[in-house]
mmCIF file of C-alpha atoms in Angstrom:
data_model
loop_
_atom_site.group_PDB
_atom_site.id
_atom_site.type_symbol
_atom_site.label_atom_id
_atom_site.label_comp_id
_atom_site.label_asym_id
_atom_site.label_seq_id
_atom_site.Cartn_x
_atom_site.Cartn_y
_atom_site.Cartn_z
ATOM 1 C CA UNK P 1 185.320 -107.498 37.156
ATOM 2 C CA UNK P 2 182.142 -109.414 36.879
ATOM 3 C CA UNK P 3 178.894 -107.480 36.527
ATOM 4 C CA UNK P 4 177.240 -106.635 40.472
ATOM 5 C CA UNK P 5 180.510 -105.101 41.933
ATOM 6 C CA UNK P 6 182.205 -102.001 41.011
ATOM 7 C CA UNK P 7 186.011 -101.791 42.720
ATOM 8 C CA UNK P 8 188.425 -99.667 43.121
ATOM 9 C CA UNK P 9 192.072 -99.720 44.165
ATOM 10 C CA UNK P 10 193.790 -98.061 46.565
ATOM 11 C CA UNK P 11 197.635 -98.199 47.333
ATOM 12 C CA UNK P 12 196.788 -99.759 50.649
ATOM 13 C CA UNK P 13 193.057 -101.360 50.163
ATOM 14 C CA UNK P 14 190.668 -102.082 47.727
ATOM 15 C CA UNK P 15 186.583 -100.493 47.784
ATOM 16 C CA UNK P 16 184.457 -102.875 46.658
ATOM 17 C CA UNK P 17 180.243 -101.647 45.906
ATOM 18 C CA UNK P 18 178.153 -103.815 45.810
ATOM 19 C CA UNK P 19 176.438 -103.071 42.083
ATOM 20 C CA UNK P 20 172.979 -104.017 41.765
ATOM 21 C CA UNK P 21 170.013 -101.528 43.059
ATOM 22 C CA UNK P 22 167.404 -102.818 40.902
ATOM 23 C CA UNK P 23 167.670 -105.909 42.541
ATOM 24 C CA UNK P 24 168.455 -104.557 46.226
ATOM 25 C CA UNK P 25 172.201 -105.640 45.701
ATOM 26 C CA UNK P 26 170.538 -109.271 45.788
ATOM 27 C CA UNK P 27 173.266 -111.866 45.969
ATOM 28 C CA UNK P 28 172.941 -114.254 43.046
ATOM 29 C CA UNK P 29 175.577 -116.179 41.240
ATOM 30 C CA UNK P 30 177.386 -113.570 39.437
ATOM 31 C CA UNK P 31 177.900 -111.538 42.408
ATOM 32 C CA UNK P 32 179.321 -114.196 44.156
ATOM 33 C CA UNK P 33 181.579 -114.839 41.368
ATOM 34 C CA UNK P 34 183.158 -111.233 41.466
ATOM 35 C CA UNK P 35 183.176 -111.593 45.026
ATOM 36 C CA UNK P 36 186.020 -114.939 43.926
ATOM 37 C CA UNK P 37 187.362 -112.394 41.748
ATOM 38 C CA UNK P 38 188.274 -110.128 44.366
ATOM 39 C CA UNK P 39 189.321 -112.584 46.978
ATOM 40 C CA UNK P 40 192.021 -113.764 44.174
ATOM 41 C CA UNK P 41 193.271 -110.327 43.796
ATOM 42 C CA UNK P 42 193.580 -109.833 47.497
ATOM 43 C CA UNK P 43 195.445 -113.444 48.446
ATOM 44 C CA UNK P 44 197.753 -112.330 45.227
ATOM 45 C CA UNK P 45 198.523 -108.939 46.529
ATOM 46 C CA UNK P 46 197.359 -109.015 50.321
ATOM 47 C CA UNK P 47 195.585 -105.158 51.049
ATOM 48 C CA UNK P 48 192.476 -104.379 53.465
ATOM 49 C CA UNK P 49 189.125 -104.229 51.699
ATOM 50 C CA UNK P 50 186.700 -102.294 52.102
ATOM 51 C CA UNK P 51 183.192 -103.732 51.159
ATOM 52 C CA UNK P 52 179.887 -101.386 51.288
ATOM 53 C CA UNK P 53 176.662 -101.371 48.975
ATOM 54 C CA UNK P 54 176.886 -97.515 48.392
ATOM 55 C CA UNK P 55 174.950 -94.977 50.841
ATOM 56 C CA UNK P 56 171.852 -95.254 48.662
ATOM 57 C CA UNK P 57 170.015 -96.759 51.907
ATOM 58 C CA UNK P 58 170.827 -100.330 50.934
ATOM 59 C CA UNK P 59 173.751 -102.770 51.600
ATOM 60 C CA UNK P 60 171.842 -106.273 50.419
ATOM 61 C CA UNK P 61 168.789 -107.871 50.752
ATOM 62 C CA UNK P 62 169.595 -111.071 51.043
ATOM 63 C CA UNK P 63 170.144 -113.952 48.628
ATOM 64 C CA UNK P 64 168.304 -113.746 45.061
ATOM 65 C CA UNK P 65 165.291 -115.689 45.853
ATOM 66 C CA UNK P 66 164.524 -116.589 42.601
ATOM 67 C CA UNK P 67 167.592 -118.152 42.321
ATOM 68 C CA UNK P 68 167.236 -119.753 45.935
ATOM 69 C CA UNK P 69 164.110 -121.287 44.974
ATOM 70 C CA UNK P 70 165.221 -123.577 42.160
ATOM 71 C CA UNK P 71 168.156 -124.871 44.152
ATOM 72 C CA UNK P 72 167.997 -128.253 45.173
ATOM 73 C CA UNK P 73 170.245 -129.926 47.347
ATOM 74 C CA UNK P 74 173.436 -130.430 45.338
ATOM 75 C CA UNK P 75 173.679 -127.049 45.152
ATOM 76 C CA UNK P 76 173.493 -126.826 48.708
ATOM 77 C CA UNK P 77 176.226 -129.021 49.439
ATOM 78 C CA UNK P 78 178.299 -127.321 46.945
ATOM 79 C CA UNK P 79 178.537 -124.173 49.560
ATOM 80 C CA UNK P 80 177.873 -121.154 46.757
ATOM 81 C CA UNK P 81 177.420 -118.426 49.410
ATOM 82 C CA UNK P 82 178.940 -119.335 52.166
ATOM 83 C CA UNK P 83 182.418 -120.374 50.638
ATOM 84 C CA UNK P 84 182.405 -117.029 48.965
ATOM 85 C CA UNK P 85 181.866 -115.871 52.581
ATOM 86 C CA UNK P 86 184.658 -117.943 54.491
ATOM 87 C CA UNK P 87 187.317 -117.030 51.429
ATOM 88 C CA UNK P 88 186.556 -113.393 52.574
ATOM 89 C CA UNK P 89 186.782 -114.376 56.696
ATOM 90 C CA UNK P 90 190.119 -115.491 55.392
ATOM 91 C CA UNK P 91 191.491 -112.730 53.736
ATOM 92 C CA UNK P 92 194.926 -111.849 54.626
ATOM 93 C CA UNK P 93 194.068 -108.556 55.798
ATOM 94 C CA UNK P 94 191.623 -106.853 57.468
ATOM 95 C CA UNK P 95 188.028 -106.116 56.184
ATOM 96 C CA UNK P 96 185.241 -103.654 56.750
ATOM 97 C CA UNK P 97 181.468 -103.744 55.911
ATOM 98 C CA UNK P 98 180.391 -100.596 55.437
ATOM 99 C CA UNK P 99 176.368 -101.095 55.855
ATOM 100 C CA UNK P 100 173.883 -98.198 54.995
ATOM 101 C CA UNK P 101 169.907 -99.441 55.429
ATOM 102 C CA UNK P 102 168.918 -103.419 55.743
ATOM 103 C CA UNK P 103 171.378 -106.279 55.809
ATOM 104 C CA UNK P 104 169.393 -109.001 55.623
ATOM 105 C CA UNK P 105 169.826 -113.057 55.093
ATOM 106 C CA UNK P 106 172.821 -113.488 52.428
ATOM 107 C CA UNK P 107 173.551 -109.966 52.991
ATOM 108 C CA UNK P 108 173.694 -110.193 57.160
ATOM 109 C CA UNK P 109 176.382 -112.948 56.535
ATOM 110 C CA UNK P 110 178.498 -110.947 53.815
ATOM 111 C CA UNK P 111 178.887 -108.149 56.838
ATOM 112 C CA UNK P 112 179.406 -110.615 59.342
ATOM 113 C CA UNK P 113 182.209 -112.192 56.959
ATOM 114 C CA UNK P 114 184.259 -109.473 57.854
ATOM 115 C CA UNK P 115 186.166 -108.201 60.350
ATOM 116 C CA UNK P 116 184.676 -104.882 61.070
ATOM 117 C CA UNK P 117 181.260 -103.499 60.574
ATOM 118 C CA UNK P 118 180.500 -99.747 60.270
ATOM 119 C CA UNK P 119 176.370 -98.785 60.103
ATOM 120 C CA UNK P 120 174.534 -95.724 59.353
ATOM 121 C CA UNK P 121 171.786 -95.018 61.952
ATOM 122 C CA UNK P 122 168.882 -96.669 59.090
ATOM 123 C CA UNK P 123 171.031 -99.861 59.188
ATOM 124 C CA UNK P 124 169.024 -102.818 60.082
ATOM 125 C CA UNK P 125 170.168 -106.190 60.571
ATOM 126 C CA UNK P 126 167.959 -109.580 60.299
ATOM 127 C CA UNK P 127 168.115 -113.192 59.448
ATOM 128 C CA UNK P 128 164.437 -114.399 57.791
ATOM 129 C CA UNK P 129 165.899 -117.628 56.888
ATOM 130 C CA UNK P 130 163.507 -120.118 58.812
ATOM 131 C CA UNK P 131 160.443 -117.911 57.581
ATOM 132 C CA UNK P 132 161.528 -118.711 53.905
ATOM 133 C CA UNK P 133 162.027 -122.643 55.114
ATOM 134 C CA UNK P 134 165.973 -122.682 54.918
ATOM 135 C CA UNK P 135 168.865 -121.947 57.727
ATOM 136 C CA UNK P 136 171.162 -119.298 57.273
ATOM 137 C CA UNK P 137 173.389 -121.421 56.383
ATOM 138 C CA UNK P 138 176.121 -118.785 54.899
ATOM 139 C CA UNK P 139 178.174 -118.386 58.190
ATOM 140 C CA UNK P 140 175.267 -116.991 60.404
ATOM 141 C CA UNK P 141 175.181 -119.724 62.779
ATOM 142 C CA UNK P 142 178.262 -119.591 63.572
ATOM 143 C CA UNK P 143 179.302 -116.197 63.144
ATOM 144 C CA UNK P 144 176.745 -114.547 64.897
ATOM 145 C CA UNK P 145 177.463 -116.522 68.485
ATOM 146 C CA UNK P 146 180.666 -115.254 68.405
ATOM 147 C CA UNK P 147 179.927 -111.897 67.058
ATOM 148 C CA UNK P 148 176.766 -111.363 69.666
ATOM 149 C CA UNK P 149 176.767 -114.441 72.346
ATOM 150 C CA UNK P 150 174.640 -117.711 71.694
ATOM 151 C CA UNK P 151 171.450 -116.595 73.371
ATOM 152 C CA UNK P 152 171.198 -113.673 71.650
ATOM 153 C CA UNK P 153 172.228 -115.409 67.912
ATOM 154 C CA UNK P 154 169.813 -118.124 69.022
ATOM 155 C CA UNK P 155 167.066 -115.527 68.982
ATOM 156 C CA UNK P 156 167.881 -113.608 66.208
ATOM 157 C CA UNK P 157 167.849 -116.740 63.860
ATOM 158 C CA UNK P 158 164.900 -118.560 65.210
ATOM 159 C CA UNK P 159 162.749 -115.608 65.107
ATOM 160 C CA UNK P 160 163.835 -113.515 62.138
ATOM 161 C CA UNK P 161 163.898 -110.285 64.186
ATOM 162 C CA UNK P 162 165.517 -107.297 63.109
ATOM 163 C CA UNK P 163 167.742 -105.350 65.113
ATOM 164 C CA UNK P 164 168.631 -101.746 64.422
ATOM 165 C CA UNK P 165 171.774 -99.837 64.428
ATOM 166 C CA UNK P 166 171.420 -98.655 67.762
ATOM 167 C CA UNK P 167 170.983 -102.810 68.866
ATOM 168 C CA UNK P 168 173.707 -103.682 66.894
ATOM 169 C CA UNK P 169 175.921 -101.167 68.674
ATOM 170 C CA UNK P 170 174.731 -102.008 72.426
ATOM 171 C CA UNK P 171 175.352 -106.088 71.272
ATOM 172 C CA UNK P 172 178.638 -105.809 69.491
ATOM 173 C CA UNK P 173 177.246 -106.904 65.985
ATOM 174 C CA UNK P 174 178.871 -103.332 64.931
ATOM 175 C CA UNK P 175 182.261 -101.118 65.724
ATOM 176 C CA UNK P 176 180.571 -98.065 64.481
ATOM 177 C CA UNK P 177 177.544 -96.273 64.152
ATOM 178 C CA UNK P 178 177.096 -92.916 62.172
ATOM 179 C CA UNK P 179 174.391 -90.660 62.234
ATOM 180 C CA UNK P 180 174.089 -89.316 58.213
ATOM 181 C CA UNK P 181 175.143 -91.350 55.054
ATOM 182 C CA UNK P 182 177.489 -89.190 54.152
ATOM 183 C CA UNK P 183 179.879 -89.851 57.071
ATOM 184 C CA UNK P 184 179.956 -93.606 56.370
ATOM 185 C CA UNK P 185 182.202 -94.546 53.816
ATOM 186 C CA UNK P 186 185.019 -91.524 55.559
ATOM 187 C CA UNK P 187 184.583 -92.916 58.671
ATOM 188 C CA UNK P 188 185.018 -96.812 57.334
ATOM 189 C CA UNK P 189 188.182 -95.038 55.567
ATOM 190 C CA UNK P 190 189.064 -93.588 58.752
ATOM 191 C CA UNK P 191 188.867 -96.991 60.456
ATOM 192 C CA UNK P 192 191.032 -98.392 58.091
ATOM 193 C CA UNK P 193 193.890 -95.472 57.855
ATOM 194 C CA UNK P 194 194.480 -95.965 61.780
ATOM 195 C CA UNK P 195 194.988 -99.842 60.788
ATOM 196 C CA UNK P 196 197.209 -98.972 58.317
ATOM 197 C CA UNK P 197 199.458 -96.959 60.321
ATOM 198 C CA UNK P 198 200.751 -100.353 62.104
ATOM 199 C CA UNK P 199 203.157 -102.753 60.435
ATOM 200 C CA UNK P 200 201.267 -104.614 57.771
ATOM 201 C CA UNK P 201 202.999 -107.631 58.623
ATOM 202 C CA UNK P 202 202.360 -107.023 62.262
ATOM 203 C CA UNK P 203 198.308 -106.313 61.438
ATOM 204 C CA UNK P 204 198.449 -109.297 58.555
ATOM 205 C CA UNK P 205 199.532 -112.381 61.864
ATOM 206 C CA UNK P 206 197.767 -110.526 64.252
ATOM 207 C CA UNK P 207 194.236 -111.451 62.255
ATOM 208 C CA UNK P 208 196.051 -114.956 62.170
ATOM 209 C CA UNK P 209 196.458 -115.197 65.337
ATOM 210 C CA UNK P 210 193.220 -113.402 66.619
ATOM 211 C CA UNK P 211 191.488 -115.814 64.142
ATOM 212 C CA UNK P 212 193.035 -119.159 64.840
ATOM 213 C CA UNK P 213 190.917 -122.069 66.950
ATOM 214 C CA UNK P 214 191.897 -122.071 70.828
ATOM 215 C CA UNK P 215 193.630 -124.875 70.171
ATOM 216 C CA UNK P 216 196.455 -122.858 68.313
ATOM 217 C CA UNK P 217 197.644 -121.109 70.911
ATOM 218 C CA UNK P 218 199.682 -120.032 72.584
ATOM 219 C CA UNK P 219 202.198 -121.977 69.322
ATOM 220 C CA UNK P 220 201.294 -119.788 67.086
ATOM 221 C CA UNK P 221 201.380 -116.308 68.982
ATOM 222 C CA UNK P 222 204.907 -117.739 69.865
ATOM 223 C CA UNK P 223 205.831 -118.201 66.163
ATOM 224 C CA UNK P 224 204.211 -115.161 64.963
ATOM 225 C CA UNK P 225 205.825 -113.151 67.549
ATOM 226 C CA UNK P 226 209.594 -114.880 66.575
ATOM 227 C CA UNK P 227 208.685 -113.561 63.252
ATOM 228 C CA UNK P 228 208.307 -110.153 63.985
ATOM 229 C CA UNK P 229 211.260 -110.119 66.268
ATOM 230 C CA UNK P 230 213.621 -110.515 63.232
ATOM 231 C CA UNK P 231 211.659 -108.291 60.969
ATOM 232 C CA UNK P 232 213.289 -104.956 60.205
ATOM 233 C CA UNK P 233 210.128 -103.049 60.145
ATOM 234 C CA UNK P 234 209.644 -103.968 63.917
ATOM 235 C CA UNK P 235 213.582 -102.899 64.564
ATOM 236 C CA UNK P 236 213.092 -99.108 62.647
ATOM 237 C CA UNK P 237 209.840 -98.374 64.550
ATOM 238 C CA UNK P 238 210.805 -99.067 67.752
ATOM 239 C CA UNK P 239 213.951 -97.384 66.666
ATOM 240 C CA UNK P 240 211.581 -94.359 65.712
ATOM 241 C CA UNK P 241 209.580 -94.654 69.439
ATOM 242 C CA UNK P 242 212.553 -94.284 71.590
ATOM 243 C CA UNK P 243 214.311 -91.737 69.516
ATOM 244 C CA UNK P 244 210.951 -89.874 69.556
ATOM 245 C CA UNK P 245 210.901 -90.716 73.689
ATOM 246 C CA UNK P 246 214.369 -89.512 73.607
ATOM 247 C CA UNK P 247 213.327 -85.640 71.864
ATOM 248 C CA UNK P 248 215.735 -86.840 68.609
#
């Protein structure tokens, strides 16, 4: 793996830490690179990820300004960041940002990339874009209407304001808030082990489904749903259920 991340595998999941404190896990081009990396690995062999930037009080700063800087607009158009950050939305399987201290910019939009988000109580969230003279143009403006309601994105992006754990909670920009460090990456593992207890093929179309434009359904709940019905992992746990209903 490229230098910024460190991973690890798991049967069922893969922990990916963000790797570079001396530059406040700053997202620059090799980081987004490894960040490929790993979204190859997990469209090969589909598992949930699990992405966090350590409990060391920092998930990412935001983009490597130095790097942001010099970029003119080819590079804009080529989409560095933000089709990093859509290849991750995509993933087959589910995803959790774990987020200990500030999330900001670049780094905002890699948590809002995934599914779930999981905060210690010094997590802060923020989007300085228009301060710096750019959008957040990484999957924030998007993203975050859906995540928080348009109003409130519209706020958060034209001012730059910050909003701490306990705001995130209230607003539904976070699943979970913990109080110390230590409890955040077993609680992100606990959120994960209760997904993994359903049928991964069942969890896998569900995030199809749940993540599909309107205009998909009801078609593809329908097809989805015709798949599962002939899947024997559906017929042996319902098997399971009603021989557990039935005190076998």
């Amino acid at each position: 793996m490229s230098a910024g991340l460190r991973v690890e595998e798991r049967t069922d999941r893969l922990v990916v830490t963000l790797d570079r404190p001396e530059k406040r896990n700053a997202i620059d081009a090799d980081l987004i690179a490894a960040l490929h990396e790993v979204c190859a690995e997990l469209e090969a062999r589909p598992r949930m990820l699990l992405l966090t930037g350590g409990t060391d009080g920092i998930f990412a700063g935001g983009a490597d300004i130095a790097q942001l800087r010099e970029r003119g607009r080819l590079d804009a158009l080529a989409a560095i960041n933000s089709a990093a950050f859509a290849r991750i939305r995509a993933l087959p399987m589910p995803t959790v940002a774990a987020v200990d201290g500030p999330a900001l910019g670049g780094g905002a939009e890699l948590a809002y990339a995934c599914d779930l988000r999981v905060c210690t109580e010094r997590a802060v969230f923020g989007q300085p874009e228009v301060r710096l003279g750019i959008l957040a143009g990484a999957g924030a403006t998007h993203r975050l209407p859906a995540l928080v309601g348009e109003a409130r994105a519209k706020e958060l992006l034209f001012t730059g304001r910050r909003v701490d754990s306990a705001e995130a909670l209230r607003i539904g920009l976070v699943n979970r808030v913990v109080a110390s460090p230590d409890e955040l990456l077993p609680t992100a593992h606990e959120l994960i082990d209760e997904m993994a207890k359903g049928s991964a093929l069942a969890l896998r179309l569900t995030k199809l489904a749940v993540d599909a434009p309107p205009a998909a359904h009801p078609q593809l709940d329908l097809v989805s749903q015709a798949v599962l019905f002939e899947d024997e992992e559906k017929r042996r746990r319902m098997t399971e259920f009603l021989d557990r209903r039935r005190g076998r």
